[in-house]
């Protein structure tokens, strides 16, 4: 049986304005007894890590009306087409969003990347890092610049793993060992 858990904040209002956009899933396959991490791979997970560090965000973007690089939104030389099948990585220094407890980074990964890992200490030679968050949304540049005055251009927000996310993770771990 496959089971899922979500944060309390997200379950009360699945609205990105409140943040805490995170879930944990335990996948059971009676035809294959191996843990899913042996099939898909996995990363170390950490909670309550300092913010404002260099991070990497991974995802599989698609081209749609919310893609910053779509035709008509940027000059032809900057346009990018994404098919949802190619892995994209964005690296940068995150900023603490004091309102939503998110990690915000300059970049423009579009829908299709939601749920992608936010990794610190990523080693491109080994493909390993420590997951400290999960990509949640792309923010319109005017909103972020106008409110917080960080960087010009598009920004991405990732839910930062704190105590609420750790409670979800721990519940899934406990169910997985039961």
PDB file of C-alpha atoms in Angstrom:
ATOM      1  CA  UNK A   1       0.000   0.000   0.000  1.00  0.00           C
ATOM      2  CA  UNK A   2       1.250   3.484  -0.846  1.00  0.00           C
ATOM      3  CA  UNK A   3       0.765   6.146   1.841  1.00  0.00           C
ATOM      4  CA  UNK A   4       1.410   9.867   1.982  1.00  0.00           C
ATOM      5  CA  UNK A   5       1.798  12.590   4.615  1.00  0.00           C
ATOM      6  CA  UNK A   6       1.716  16.368   4.214  1.00  0.00           C
ATOM      7  CA  UNK A   7       2.537  19.212   6.555  1.00  0.00           C
ATOM      8  CA  UNK A   8      -0.198  20.487   8.856  1.00  0.00           C
ATOM      9  CA  UNK A   9      -0.011  23.993   7.394  1.00  0.00           C
ATOM     10  CA  UNK A  10      -0.401  22.680   3.833  1.00  0.00           C
ATOM     11  CA  UNK A  11      -3.276  20.363   4.806  1.00  0.00           C
ATOM     12  CA  UNK A  12      -5.168  23.291   6.319  1.00  0.00           C
ATOM     13  CA  UNK A  13      -4.699  25.493   3.257  1.00  0.00           C
ATOM     14  CA  UNK A  14      -2.926  24.259   0.139  1.00  0.00           C
ATOM     15  CA  UNK A  15      -1.940  27.808  -0.708  1.00  0.00           C
ATOM     16  CA  UNK A  16       1.651  28.721  -1.505  1.00  0.00           C
ATOM     17  CA  UNK A  17       1.158  31.960   0.423  1.00  0.00           C
ATOM     18  CA  UNK A  18       1.319  29.956   3.659  1.00  0.00           C
ATOM     19  CA  UNK A  19       4.307  27.879   2.545  1.00  0.00           C
ATOM     20  CA  UNK A  20       5.179  24.470   3.990  1.00  0.00           C
ATOM     21  CA  UNK A  21       4.568  22.796   0.600  1.00  0.00           C
ATOM     22  CA  UNK A  22       6.066  19.372   1.403  1.00  0.00           C
ATOM     23  CA  UNK A  23       4.955  15.748   1.434  1.00  0.00           C
ATOM     24  CA  UNK A  24       6.478  12.368   2.222  1.00  0.00           C
ATOM     25  CA  UNK A  25       5.407   9.163   0.500  1.00  0.00           C
ATOM     26  CA  UNK A  26       5.975   5.516   1.321  1.00  0.00           C
ATOM     27  CA  UNK A  27       5.642   3.372  -1.800  1.00  0.00           C
ATOM     28  CA  UNK A  28       4.948  -0.333  -1.494  1.00  0.00           C
ATOM     29  CA  UNK A  29       5.274  -2.729  -4.407  1.00  0.00           C
ATOM     30  CA  UNK A  30       4.420  -6.336  -3.558  1.00  0.00           C
ATOM     31  CA  UNK A  31       6.177  -7.494  -6.750  1.00  0.00           C
ATOM     32  CA  UNK A  32       9.498  -5.869  -5.771  1.00  0.00           C
ATOM     33  CA  UNK A  33      10.497  -5.955  -2.095  1.00  0.00           C
ATOM     34  CA  UNK A  34      13.443  -3.563  -2.526  1.00  0.00           C
ATOM     35  CA  UNK A  35      13.195  -0.140  -0.869  1.00  0.00           C
ATOM     36  CA  UNK A  36      12.368   2.493  -3.483  1.00  0.00           C
ATOM     37  CA  UNK A  37      15.685   4.266  -2.779  1.00  0.00           C
ATOM     38  CA  UNK A  38      17.485   1.211  -4.170  1.00  0.00           C
ATOM     39  CA  UNK A  39      15.507   1.582  -7.393  1.00  0.00           C
ATOM     40  CA  UNK A  40      15.487   5.366  -7.814  1.00  0.00           C
ATOM     41  CA  UNK A  41      18.461   6.526  -5.759  1.00  0.00           C
ATOM     42  CA  UNK A  42      18.249   8.906  -2.833  1.00  0.00           C
ATOM     43  CA  UNK A  43      19.909  11.804  -1.058  1.00  0.00           C
ATOM     44  CA  UNK A  44      20.656  12.489   2.593  1.00  0.00           C
ATOM     45  CA  UNK A  45      17.996  14.696   4.224  1.00  0.00           C
ATOM     46  CA  UNK A  46      18.610  17.380   6.879  1.00  0.00           C
ATOM     47  CA  UNK A  47      16.335  19.726   8.805  1.00  0.00           C
ATOM     48  CA  UNK A  48      16.744  23.184  10.364  1.00  0.00           C
ATOM     49  CA  UNK A  49      19.869  23.930   8.335  1.00  0.00           C
ATOM     50  CA  UNK A  50      21.135  27.516   8.088  1.00  0.00           C
ATOM     51  CA  UNK A  51      19.690  29.521   5.224  1.00  0.00           C
ATOM     52  CA  UNK A  52      21.495  31.877   2.858  1.00  0.00           C
ATOM     53  CA  UNK A  53      23.871  29.282   1.417  1.00  0.00           C
ATOM     54  CA  UNK A  54      24.723  28.044  -2.050  1.00  0.00           C
ATOM     55  CA  UNK A  55      22.129  25.508  -3.154  1.00  0.00           C
ATOM     56  CA  UNK A  56      21.178  23.545  -6.266  1.00  0.00           C
ATOM     57  CA  UNK A  57      17.580  23.013  -7.417  1.00  0.00           C
ATOM     58  CA  UNK A  58      16.774  20.140  -9.774  1.00  0.00           C
ATOM     59  CA  UNK A  59      13.655  19.629 -11.871  1.00  0.00           C
ATOM     60  CA  UNK A  60      12.084  18.746 -15.207  1.00  0.00           C
ATOM     61  CA  UNK A  61      10.567  21.999 -16.543  1.00  0.00           C
ATOM     62  CA  UNK A  62       7.899  22.271 -19.199  1.00  0.00           C
ATOM     63  CA  UNK A  63       7.148  25.101 -21.596  1.00  0.00           C
ATOM     64  CA  UNK A  64       3.904  26.856 -20.708  1.00  0.00           C
ATOM     65  CA  UNK A  65       2.517  30.296 -19.924  1.00  0.00           C
ATOM     66  CA  UNK A  66       4.369  30.427 -16.576  1.00  0.00           C
ATOM     67  CA  UNK A  67       7.788  29.682 -18.083  1.00  0.00           C
ATOM     68  CA  UNK A  68       9.947  32.767 -17.809  1.00  0.00           C
ATOM     69  CA  UNK A  69      11.927  31.817 -20.933  1.00  0.00           C
ATOM     70  CA  UNK A  70       8.859  31.310 -23.156  1.00  0.00           C
ATOM     71  CA  UNK A  71       8.570  33.009 -26.540  1.00  0.00           C
ATOM     72  CA  UNK A  72       7.142  36.495 -26.198  1.00  0.00           C
ATOM     73  CA  UNK A  73       8.478  36.945 -22.666  1.00  0.00           C
ATOM     74  CA  UNK A  74      12.206  37.274 -23.390  1.00  0.00           C
ATOM     75  CA  UNK A  75      14.281  38.040 -26.520  1.00  0.00           C
ATOM     76  CA  UNK A  76      14.706  35.159 -28.959  1.00  0.00           C
ATOM     77  CA  UNK A  77      18.342  34.665 -27.893  1.00  0.00           C
ATOM     78  CA  UNK A  78      17.200  33.886 -24.316  1.00  0.00           C
ATOM     79  CA  UNK A  79      14.209  31.685 -25.166  1.00  0.00           C
ATOM     80  CA  UNK A  80      14.356  28.078 -23.997  1.00  0.00           C
ATOM     81  CA  UNK A  81      12.120  25.163 -24.836  1.00  0.00           C
ATOM     82  CA  UNK A  82      11.635  22.513 -22.170  1.00  0.00           C
ATOM     83  CA  UNK A  83       9.882  19.203 -22.787  1.00  0.00           C
ATOM     84  CA  UNK A  84       9.507  17.983 -19.192  1.00  0.00           C
ATOM     85  CA  UNK A  85      11.948  15.129 -19.863  1.00  0.00           C
ATOM     86  CA  UNK A  86      15.278  16.908 -19.506  1.00  0.00           C
ATOM     87  CA  UNK A  87      16.783  17.521 -16.084  1.00  0.00           C
ATOM     88  CA  UNK A  88      17.565  21.161 -15.357  1.00  0.00           C
ATOM     89  CA  UNK A  89      19.683  22.431 -12.484  1.00  0.00           C
ATOM     90  CA  UNK A  90      19.873  25.950 -11.102  1.00  0.00           C
ATOM     91  CA  UNK A  91      22.645  26.932  -8.704  1.00  0.00           C
ATOM     92  CA  UNK A  92      22.774  30.030  -6.571  1.00  0.00           C
ATOM     93  CA  UNK A  93      22.778  31.583  -3.151  1.00  0.00           C
ATOM     94  CA  UNK A  94      19.424  31.407  -1.447  1.00  0.00           C
ATOM     95  CA  UNK A  95      17.850  34.189   0.569  1.00  0.00           C
ATOM     96  CA  UNK A  96      15.654  33.599   3.590  1.00  0.00           C
ATOM     97  CA  UNK A  97      12.050  34.600   2.979  1.00  0.00           C
ATOM     98  CA  UNK A  98      11.147  35.804   6.488  1.00  0.00           C
ATOM     99  CA  UNK A  99       7.405  35.599   5.858  1.00  0.00           C
ATOM    100  CA  UNK A 100       7.056  32.049   4.524  1.00  0.00           C
ATOM    101  CA  UNK A 101      10.307  30.461   5.787  1.00  0.00           C
ATOM    102  CA  UNK A 102      11.265  29.566   2.234  1.00  0.00           C
ATOM    103  CA  UNK A 103      14.605  29.600   0.471  1.00  0.00           C
ATOM    104  CA  UNK A 104      14.438  32.025  -2.480  1.00  0.00           C
ATOM    105  CA  UNK A 105      17.002  31.916  -5.291  1.00  0.00           C
ATOM    106  CA  UNK A 106      17.415  33.773  -8.563  1.00  0.00           C
ATOM    107  CA  UNK A 107      16.289  31.464 -11.379  1.00  0.00           C
ATOM    108  CA  UNK A 108      13.332  30.491 -13.485  1.00  0.00           C
ATOM    109  CA  UNK A 109      12.533  26.808 -13.326  1.00  0.00           C
ATOM    110  CA  UNK A 110       8.947  26.529 -14.428  1.00  0.00           C
ATOM    111  CA  UNK A 111       6.017  24.274 -13.589  1.00  0.00           C
ATOM    112  CA  UNK A 112       7.078  20.678 -13.945  1.00  0.00           C
ATOM    113  CA  UNK A 113       9.923  21.284 -11.507  1.00  0.00           C
ATOM    114  CA  UNK A 114       7.715  21.356  -8.422  1.00  0.00           C
ATOM    115  CA  UNK A 115       8.884  18.806  -5.903  1.00  0.00           C
ATOM    116  CA  UNK A 116      12.483  18.932  -7.098  1.00  0.00           C
ATOM    117  CA  UNK A 117      15.194  18.736  -4.453  1.00  0.00           C
ATOM    118  CA  UNK A 118      16.924  21.775  -2.969  1.00  0.00           C
ATOM    119  CA  UNK A 119      20.397  20.439  -2.205  1.00  0.00           C
ATOM    120  CA  UNK A 120      23.239  21.935  -0.197  1.00  0.00           C
ATOM    121  CA  UNK A 121      26.829  20.672  -0.449  1.00  0.00           C
ATOM    122  CA  UNK A 122      26.085  19.205  -3.879  1.00  0.00           C
ATOM    123  CA  UNK A 123      29.030  17.375  -5.468  1.00  0.00           C
ATOM    124  CA  UNK A 124      28.606  17.227  -9.250  1.00  0.00           C
ATOM    125  CA  UNK A 125      31.220  14.447  -9.490  1.00  0.00           C
ATOM    126  CA  UNK A 126      29.224  12.067  -7.280  1.00  0.00           C
ATOM    127  CA  UNK A 127      25.717  13.496  -7.749  1.00  0.00           C
ATOM    128  CA  UNK A 128      25.334  13.630  -3.980  1.00  0.00           C
ATOM    129  CA  UNK A 129      24.212  16.403  -1.685  1.00  0.00           C
ATOM    130  CA  UNK A 130      22.015  17.015   1.321  1.00  0.00           C
ATOM    131  CA  UNK A 131      18.350  17.767   0.674  1.00  0.00           C
ATOM    132  CA  UNK A 132      17.274  20.715   2.824  1.00  0.00           C
ATOM    133  CA  UNK A 133      14.154  21.739   0.942  1.00  0.00           C
ATOM    134  CA  UNK A 134      11.864  21.117  -1.981  1.00  0.00           C
ATOM    135  CA  UNK A 135      11.151  23.411  -4.938  1.00  0.00           C
ATOM    136  CA  UNK A 136       7.672  24.861  -4.652  1.00  0.00           C
ATOM    137  CA  UNK A 137       7.117  27.710  -7.090  1.00  0.00           C
ATOM    138  CA  UNK A 138       8.472  30.294  -9.486  1.00  0.00           C
ATOM    139  CA  UNK A 139       7.868  33.895  -8.413  1.00  0.00           C
ATOM    140  CA  UNK A 140       7.095  36.766 -10.715  1.00  0.00           C
ATOM    141  CA  UNK A 141      10.082  39.131 -10.618  1.00  0.00           C
ATOM    142  CA  UNK A 142       7.964  42.198  -9.916  1.00  0.00           C
ATOM    143  CA  UNK A 143       6.439  40.635  -6.779  1.00  0.00           C
ATOM    144  CA  UNK A 144       9.737  39.704  -5.148  1.00  0.00           C
ATOM    145  CA  UNK A 145      11.664  42.811  -6.151  1.00  0.00           C
ATOM    146  CA  UNK A 146       8.816  45.044  -5.017  1.00  0.00           C
ATOM    147  CA  UNK A 147       8.415  43.329  -1.647  1.00  0.00           C
ATOM    148  CA  UNK A 148      11.937  42.338  -0.641  1.00  0.00           C
ATOM    149  CA  UNK A 149      14.230  44.066  -3.125  1.00  0.00           C
ATOM    150  CA  UNK A 150      16.554  41.090  -3.649  1.00  0.00           C
ATOM    151  CA  UNK A 151      17.714  40.348  -7.168  1.00  0.00           C
ATOM    152  CA  UNK A 152      16.378  41.449 -10.491  1.00  0.00           C
ATOM    153  CA  UNK A 153      14.921  38.786 -12.725  1.00  0.00           C
ATOM    154  CA  UNK A 154      12.850  35.735 -11.891  1.00  0.00           C
ATOM    155  CA  UNK A 155      13.076  33.989  -8.515  1.00  0.00           C
ATOM    156  CA  UNK A 156      12.330  30.459  -7.329  1.00  0.00           C
ATOM    157  CA  UNK A 157      11.013  29.466  -3.897  1.00  0.00           C
ATOM    158  CA  UNK A 158      11.717  26.226  -2.091  1.00  0.00           C
ATOM    159  CA  UNK A 159      10.095  25.075   1.124  1.00  0.00           C
ATOM    160  CA  UNK A 160      12.883  25.031   3.729  1.00  0.00           C
ATOM    161  CA  UNK A 161      12.850  21.843   5.817  1.00  0.00           C
ATOM    162  CA  UNK A 162      12.168  22.780   9.436  1.00  0.00           C
ATOM    163  CA  UNK A 163      10.381  21.144  12.351  1.00  0.00           C
ATOM    164  CA  UNK A 164       7.030  20.761  10.562  1.00  0.00           C
ATOM    165  CA  UNK A 165       8.677  19.018   7.605  1.00  0.00           C
ATOM    166  CA  UNK A 166      10.689  16.836   9.949  1.00  0.00           C
ATOM    167  CA  UNK A 167       7.480  15.672  11.646  1.00  0.00           C
ATOM    168  CA  UNK A 168       6.146  14.560   8.237  1.00  0.00           C
ATOM    169  CA  UNK A 169       9.417  12.815   7.379  1.00  0.00           C
ATOM    170  CA  UNK A 170       9.542  11.072  10.769  1.00  0.00           C
ATOM    171  CA  UNK A 171       5.923   9.863  10.429  1.00  0.00           C
ATOM    172  CA  UNK A 172       6.727   8.309   7.033  1.00  0.00           C
ATOM    173  CA  UNK A 173       9.911   6.717   8.392  1.00  0.00           C
ATOM    174  CA  UNK A 174       8.009   5.226  11.337  1.00  0.00           C
ATOM    175  CA  UNK A 175       5.310   3.813   9.040  1.00  0.00           C
ATOM    176  CA  UNK A 176       7.946   2.384   6.708  1.00  0.00           C
ATOM    177  CA  UNK A 177       9.598   0.389   9.508  1.00  0.00           C
ATOM    178  CA  UNK A 178       6.312  -0.849  11.015  1.00  0.00           C
TER     179      UNK A 178
END
